[in-house]
Coordinates of C-alpha atoms in Angstrom, one line a residue:
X1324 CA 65.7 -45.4 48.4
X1325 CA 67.5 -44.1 51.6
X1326 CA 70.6 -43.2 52.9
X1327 CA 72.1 -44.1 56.3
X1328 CA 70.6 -40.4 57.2
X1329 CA 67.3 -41.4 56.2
X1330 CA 67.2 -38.7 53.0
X1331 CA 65.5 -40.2 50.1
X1332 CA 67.9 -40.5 47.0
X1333 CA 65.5 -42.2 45.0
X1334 CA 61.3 -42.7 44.2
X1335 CA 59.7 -43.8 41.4
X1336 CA 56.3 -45.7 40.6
X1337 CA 57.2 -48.6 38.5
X1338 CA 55.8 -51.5 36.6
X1339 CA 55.9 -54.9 38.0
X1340 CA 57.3 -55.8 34.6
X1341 CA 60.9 -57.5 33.6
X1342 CA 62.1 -53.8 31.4
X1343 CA 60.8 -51.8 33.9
X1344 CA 62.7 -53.2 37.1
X1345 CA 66.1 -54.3 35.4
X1346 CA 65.7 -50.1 34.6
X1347 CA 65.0 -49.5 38.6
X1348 CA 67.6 -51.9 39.3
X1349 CA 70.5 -50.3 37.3
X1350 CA 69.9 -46.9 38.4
X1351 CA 69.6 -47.7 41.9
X1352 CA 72.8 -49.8 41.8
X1353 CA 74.1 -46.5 40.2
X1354 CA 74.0 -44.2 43.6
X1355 CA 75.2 -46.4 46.3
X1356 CA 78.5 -49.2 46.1
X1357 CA 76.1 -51.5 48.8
X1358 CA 72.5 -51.3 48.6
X1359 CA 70.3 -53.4 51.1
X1360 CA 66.5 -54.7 49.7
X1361 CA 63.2 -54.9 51.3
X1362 CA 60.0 -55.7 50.9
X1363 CA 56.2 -56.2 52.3
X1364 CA 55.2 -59.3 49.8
X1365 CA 56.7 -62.1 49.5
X1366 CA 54.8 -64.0 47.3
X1367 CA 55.1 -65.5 43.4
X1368 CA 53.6 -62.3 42.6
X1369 CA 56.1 -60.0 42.8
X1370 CA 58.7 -60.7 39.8
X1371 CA 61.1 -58.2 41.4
X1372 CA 62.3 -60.9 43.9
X1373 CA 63.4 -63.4 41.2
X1374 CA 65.2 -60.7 39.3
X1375 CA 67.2 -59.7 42.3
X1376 CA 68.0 -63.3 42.9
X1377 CA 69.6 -63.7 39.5
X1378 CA 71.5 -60.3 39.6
X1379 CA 73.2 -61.3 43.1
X1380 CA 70.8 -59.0 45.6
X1381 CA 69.1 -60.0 48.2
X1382 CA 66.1 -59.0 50.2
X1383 CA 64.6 -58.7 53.6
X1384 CA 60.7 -59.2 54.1
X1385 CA 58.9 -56.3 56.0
X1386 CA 55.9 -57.6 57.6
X1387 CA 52.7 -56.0 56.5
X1388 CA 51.8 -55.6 60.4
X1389 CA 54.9 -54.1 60.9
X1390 CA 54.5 -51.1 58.4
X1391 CA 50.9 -50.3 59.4
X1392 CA 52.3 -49.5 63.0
X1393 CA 55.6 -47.5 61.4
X1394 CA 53.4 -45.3 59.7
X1395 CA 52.3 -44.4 62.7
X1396 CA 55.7 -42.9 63.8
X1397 CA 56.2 -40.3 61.0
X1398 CA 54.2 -37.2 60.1
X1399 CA 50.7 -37.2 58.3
X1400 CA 48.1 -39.5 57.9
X1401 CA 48.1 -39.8 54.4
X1402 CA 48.2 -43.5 52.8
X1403 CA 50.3 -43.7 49.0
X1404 CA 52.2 -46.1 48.0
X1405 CA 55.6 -43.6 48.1
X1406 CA 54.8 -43.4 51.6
X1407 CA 54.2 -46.7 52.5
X1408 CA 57.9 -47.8 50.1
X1409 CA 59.3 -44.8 52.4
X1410 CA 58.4 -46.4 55.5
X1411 CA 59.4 -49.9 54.5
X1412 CA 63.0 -48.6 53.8
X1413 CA 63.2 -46.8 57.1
X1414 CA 61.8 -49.7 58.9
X1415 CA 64.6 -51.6 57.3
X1416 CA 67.2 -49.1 58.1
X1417 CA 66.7 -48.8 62.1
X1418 CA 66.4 -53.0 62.0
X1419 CA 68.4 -55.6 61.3
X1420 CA 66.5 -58.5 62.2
X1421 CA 64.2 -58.9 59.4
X1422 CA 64.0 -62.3 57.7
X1423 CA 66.0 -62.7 54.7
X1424 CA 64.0 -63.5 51.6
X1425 CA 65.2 -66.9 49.6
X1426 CA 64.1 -67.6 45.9
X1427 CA 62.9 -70.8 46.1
X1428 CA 63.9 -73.6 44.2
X1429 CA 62.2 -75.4 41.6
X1430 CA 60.8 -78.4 43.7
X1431 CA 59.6 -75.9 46.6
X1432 CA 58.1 -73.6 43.6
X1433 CA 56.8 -76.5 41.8
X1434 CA 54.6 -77.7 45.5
X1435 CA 53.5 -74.2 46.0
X1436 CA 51.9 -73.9 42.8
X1437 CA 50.4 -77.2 43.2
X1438 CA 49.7 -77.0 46.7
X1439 CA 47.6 -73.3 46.3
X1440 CA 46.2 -75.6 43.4
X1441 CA 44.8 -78.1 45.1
X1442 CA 43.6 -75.4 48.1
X1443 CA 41.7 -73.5 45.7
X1444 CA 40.4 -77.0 44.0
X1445 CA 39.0 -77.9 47.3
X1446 CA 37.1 -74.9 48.3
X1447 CA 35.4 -75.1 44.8
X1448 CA 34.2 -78.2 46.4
X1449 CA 32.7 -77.1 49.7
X1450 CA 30.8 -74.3 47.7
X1451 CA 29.7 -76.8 45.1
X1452 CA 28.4 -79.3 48.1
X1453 CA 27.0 -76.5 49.9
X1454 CA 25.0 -75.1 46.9
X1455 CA 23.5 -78.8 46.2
X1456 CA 22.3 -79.4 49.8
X1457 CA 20.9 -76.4 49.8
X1458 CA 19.3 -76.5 46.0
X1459 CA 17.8 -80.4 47.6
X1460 CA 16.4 -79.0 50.6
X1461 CA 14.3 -77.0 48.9
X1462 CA 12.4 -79.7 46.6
X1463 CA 13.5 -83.0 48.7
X1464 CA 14.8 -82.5 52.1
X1465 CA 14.3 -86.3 53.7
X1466 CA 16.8 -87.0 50.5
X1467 CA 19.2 -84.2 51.4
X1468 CA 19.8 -86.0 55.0
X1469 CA 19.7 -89.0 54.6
X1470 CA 23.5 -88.7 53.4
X1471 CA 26.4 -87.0 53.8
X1472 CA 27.2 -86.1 50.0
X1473 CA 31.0 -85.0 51.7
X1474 CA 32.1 -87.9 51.6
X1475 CA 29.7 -90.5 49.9
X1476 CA 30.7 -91.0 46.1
X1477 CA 27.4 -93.2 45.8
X1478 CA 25.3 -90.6 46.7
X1479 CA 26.5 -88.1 44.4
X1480 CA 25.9 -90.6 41.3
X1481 CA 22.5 -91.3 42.6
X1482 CA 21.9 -87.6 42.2
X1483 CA 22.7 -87.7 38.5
X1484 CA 20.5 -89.8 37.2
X1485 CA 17.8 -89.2 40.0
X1486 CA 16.6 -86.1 42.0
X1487 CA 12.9 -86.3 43.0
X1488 CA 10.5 -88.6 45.2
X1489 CA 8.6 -89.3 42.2
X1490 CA 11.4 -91.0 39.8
X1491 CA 13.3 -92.7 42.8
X1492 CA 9.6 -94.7 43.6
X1493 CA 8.8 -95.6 40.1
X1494 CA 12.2 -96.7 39.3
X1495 CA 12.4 -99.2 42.5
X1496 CA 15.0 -100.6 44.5
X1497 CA 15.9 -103.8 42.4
X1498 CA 16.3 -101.5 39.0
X1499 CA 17.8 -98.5 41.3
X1500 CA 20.4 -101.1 42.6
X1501 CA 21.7 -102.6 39.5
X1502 CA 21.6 -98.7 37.9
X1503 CA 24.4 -98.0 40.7
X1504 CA 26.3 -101.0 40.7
X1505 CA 26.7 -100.4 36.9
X1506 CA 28.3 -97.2 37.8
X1507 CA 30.8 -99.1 40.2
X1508 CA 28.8 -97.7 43.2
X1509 CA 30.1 -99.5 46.6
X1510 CA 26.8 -100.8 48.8
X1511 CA 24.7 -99.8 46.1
X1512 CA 21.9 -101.9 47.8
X1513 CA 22.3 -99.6 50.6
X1514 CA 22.3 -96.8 48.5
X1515 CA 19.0 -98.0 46.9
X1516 CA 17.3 -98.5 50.3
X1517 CA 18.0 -95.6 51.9
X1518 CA 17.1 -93.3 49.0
X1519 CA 13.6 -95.2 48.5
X1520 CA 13.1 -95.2 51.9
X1521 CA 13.3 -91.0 52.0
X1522 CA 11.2 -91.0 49.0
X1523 CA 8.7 -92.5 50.4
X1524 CA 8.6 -90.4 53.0
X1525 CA 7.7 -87.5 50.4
X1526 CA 4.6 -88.0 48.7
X1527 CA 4.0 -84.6 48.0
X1528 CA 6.0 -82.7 44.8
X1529 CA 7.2 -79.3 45.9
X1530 CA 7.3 -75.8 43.6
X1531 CA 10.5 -76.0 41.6
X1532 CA 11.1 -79.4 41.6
X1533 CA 12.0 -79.9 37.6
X1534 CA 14.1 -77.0 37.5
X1535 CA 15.9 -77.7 40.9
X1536 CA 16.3 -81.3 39.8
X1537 CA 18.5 -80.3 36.6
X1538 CA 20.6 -77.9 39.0
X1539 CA 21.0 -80.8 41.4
X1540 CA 22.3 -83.3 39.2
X1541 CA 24.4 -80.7 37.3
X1542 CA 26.1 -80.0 40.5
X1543 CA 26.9 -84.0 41.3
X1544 CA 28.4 -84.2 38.0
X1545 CA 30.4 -81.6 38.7
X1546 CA 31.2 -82.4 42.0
X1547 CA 32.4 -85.7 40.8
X1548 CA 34.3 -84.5 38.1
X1549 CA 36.0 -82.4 40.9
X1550 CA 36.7 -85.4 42.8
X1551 CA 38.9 -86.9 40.1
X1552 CA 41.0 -83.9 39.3
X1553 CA 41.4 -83.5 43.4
X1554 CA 42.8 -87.4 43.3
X1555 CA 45.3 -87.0 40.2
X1556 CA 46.7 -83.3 41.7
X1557 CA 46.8 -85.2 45.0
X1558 CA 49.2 -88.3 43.0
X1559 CA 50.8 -85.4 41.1
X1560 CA 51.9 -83.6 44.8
X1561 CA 53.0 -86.9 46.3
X1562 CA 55.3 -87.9 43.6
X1563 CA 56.5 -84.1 43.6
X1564 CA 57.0 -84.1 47.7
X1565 CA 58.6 -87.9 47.2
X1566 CA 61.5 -86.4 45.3
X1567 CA 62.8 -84.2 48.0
X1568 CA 66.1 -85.3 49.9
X1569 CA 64.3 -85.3 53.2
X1570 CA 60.7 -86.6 52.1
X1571 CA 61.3 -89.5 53.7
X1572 CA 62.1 -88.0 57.6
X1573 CA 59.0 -85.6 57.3
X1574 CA 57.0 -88.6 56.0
X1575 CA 58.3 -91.1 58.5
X1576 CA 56.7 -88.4 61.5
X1577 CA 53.4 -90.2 62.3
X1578 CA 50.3 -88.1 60.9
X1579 CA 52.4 -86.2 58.3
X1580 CA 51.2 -87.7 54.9
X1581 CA 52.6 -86.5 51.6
X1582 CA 49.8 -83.5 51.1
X1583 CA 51.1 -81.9 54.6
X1584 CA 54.6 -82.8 54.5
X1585 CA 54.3 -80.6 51.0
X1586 CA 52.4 -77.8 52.5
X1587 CA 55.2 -77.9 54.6
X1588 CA 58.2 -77.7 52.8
X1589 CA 56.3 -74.8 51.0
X1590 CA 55.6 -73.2 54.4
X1591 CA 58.9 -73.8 56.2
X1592 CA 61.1 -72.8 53.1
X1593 CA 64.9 -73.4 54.6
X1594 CA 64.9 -74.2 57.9
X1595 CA 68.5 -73.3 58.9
X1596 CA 67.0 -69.8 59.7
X1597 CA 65.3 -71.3 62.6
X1598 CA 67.4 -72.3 64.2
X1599 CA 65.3 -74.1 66.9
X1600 CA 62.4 -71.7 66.8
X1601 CA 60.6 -73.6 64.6
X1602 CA 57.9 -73.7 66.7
X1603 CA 57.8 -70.5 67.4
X1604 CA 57.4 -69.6 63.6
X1605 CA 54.3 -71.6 64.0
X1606 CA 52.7 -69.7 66.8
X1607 CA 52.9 -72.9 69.0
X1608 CA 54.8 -71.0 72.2
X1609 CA 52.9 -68.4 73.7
X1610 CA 54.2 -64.8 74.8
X1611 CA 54.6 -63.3 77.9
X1612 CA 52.7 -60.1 78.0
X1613 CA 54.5 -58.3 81.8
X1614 CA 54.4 -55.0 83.3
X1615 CA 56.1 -54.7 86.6
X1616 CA 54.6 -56.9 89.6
X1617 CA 52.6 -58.6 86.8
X1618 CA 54.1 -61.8 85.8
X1619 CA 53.4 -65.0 84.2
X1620 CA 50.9 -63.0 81.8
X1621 CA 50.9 -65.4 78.6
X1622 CA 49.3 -64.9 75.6
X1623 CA 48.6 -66.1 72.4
X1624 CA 51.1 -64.6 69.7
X1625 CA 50.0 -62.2 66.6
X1626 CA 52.7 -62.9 64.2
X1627 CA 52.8 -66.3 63.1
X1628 CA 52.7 -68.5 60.0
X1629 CA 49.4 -69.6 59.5
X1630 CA 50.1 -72.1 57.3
X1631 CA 53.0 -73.8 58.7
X1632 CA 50.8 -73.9 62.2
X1633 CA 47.9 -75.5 60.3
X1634 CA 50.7 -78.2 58.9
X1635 CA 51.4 -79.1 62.8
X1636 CA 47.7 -78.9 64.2
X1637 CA 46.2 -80.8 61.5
X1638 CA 49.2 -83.1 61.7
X1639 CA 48.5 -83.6 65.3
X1640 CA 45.0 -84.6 64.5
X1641 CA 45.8 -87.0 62.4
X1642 CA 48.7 -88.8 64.3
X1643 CA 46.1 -89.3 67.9
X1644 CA 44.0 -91.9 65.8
X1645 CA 46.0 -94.5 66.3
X1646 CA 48.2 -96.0 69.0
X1647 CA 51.5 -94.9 70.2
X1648 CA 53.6 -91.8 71.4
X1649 CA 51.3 -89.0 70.0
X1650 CA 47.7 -90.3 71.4
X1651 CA 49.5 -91.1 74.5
X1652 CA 51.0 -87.6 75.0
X1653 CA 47.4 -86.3 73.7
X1654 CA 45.6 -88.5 76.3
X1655 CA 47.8 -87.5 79.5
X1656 CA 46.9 -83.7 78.2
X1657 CA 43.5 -84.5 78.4
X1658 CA 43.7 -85.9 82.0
X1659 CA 45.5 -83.0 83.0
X1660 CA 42.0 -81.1 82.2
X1661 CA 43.5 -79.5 78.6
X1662 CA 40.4 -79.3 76.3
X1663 CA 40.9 -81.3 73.2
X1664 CA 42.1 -77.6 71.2
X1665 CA 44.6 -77.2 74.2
X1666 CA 46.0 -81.0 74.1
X1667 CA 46.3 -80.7 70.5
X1668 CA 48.3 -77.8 70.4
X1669 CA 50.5 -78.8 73.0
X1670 CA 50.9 -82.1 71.0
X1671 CA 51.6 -80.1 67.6
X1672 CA 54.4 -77.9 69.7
X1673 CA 56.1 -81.0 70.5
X1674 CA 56.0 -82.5 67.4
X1675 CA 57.5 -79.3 65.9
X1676 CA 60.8 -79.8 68.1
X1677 CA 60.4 -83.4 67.4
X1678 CA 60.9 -82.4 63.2
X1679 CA 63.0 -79.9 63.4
X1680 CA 65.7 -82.4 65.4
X1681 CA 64.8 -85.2 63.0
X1682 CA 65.9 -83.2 59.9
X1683 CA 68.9 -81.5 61.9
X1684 CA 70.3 -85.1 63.1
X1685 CA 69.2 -86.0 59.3
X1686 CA 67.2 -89.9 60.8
X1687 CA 63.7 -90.8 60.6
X1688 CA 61.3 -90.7 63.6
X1689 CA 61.2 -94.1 65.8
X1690 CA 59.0 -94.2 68.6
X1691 CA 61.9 -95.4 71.0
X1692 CA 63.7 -92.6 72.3
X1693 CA 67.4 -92.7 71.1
X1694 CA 70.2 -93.9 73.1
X1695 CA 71.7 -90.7 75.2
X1696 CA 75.3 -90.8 75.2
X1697 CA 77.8 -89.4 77.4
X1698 CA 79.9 -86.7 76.4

């Protein structure tokens, strides 16, 4: 703690426990009438937040680039946590233009928790896929491409009941079909082909194979198992996202399904401290970068919300598969010589004006322009 000097008044190391901050609280409320809050994390994390919230303070957020360069600026090189809390106040007394920090509310808590969830559920399934194409290219690799075990349920179930050259030939395509249409596979004729066809390709059984066969179809079953938690989180985040007031505008934005319009209400927060800008939250405007007789100079900006400008790219993706506005505006980048990065992210800074005036005016998107009227 600071005063309008800059002289510390107070510095302690404290728990991030309930008893240990209300006790921080009180005695810092003690020594000034008006106290002002900041902070470098602003994540579920920290429980000091929350318990400012409920006793009527508020806080700023201090970026974490911001106080590496402050350091810089004041004597010594040493790196403690009291100098780095003694920095963050100072930052926050010569500024003013921090971003206040918001508790959210229980439906924007509620599609954070589910939507770091489902982010974390997902990457358990690239390493799992990733581990079983590898484990199969070591024992049967003409089985290991002949499918793209990403995205093809059927092939995962063959790969539980059958790993090797050996067992797919003997059990034959007439038995190997009825086995997967048992287990409700789609095409499982196909299935059955294409897997005898790659075993017959391999006469020959490789070092391993028993051992890497039990690993293989451990890591289907899991893999599938995976699957059907990732579709019941995904219900559970739609009916969630479904229940906000202005689900339905985000939604009605072509390309912005349930799982990003979530992921961005969790990104976004409240946007009436945008203002406009919301865009440039998303590191979708670039930033001029001039000295003197050099102008024009644009670059790429630093300090961005990577999340809510993955929302509007992967948003933009999504809406240029089909027909209308968005693949048109994507197209006539395109012809202008963008690369398909550059017409995309022109597309998603568009869109981003295009969502924050849909949830100002409070309407859903139409792909007719609105009626302009005169003032």
């Amino acid at each position: 703690m600071v005063d309008e000097t800059g002289a510390t008044l107070w510095s302690k190391k404290i728990d991030n426990d309930e008893s240990a901050i209300l006790t921080a609280l009180g005695e810092i409320l003690d020594l000034a009438d008006e106290v002002h809050w900041a902070v470098d994390i602003s994540g579920t994390s920290s429980a000091l937040l929350a318990l400012l919230a409920v006793h009527g303070q508020r806080a700023v957020y201090v970026p974490g680039r911001t106080v590496n360069r402050m350091s810089g600026a004041y004597r010594g090189e040493a790196k403690t946590d009291a100098r780095d809390a003694y920095v963050i106040a100072e930052t926050a007394r010569h500024r003013n233009d921090f971003a206040a920090i918001d508790v959210p509310a229980q439906l924007a808590a509620d599609l954070a928790l589910l939507t770091a969830h489902r982010t974390d559920l997902v990457a358990d399934r690239v390493r799992m896929i990733n581990r079983l194409r590898d484990v199969l290219t070591g024992v049967f690799p003409a089985l290991e491409g002949a499918f793209d075990y990403s995205s093809h349920r059927g092939a995962l179930v063959l790969l539980t009941g059958y790993q090797t050259p050996a067992a797919i030939r003997r059990r034959g395509r007439a038995r190997l079909t009825a086995w997967l249409a048992n287990r409700s596979v789609r095409g499982a004729d196909a299935v059955a082909a294409t897997a005898l066809e790659a075993a017959q390709a391999q006469q020959t059984a490789l070092p391993g194979e028993d051992i890497a066969a039990q690993i293989v179809a451990d890591l289907a079953g899991q893999i599938l198992a995976l699957d059907d938690r990732l579709k019941r989180i995904d219900q559970q985040i739609r009916e969630t996202f479904r229940s906000h007031p202005q689900a339905e505008i985000i939604e009605s934005l072509p390309g912005m399904r349930p799982i990003l319009g979530a992921e961005f209400v969790v990104a976004a927060g409240d946007l009436s401290a945008y203002t406009g800008h919301l865009a440039s939250a998303a590191g979708l405007v670039p930033v001029p970068r001039d000295s003197g007789r050099r102008t024009g100079n644009l670059h790429r900006p630093k300090r961005y919300s990577r999340r809510l400008r993955r929302v509007f790219y992967m948003s933009a993706q999504t809406s240029i598969i089909r027909e209308g506005p968005n693949r048109d505006f994507y197209l006539k980048k395109r012809s202008e010589g963008c690369t398909h990065v550059q017409a995309v992210i022109a597309l998603a800074r568009r869109r981003a004006g295009v969502l924050w005036a849909l949830l100002r005016d409070n309407r859903a998107f139409t792909s007719a322009p609105p009626v302009t009227r005169a003032a």
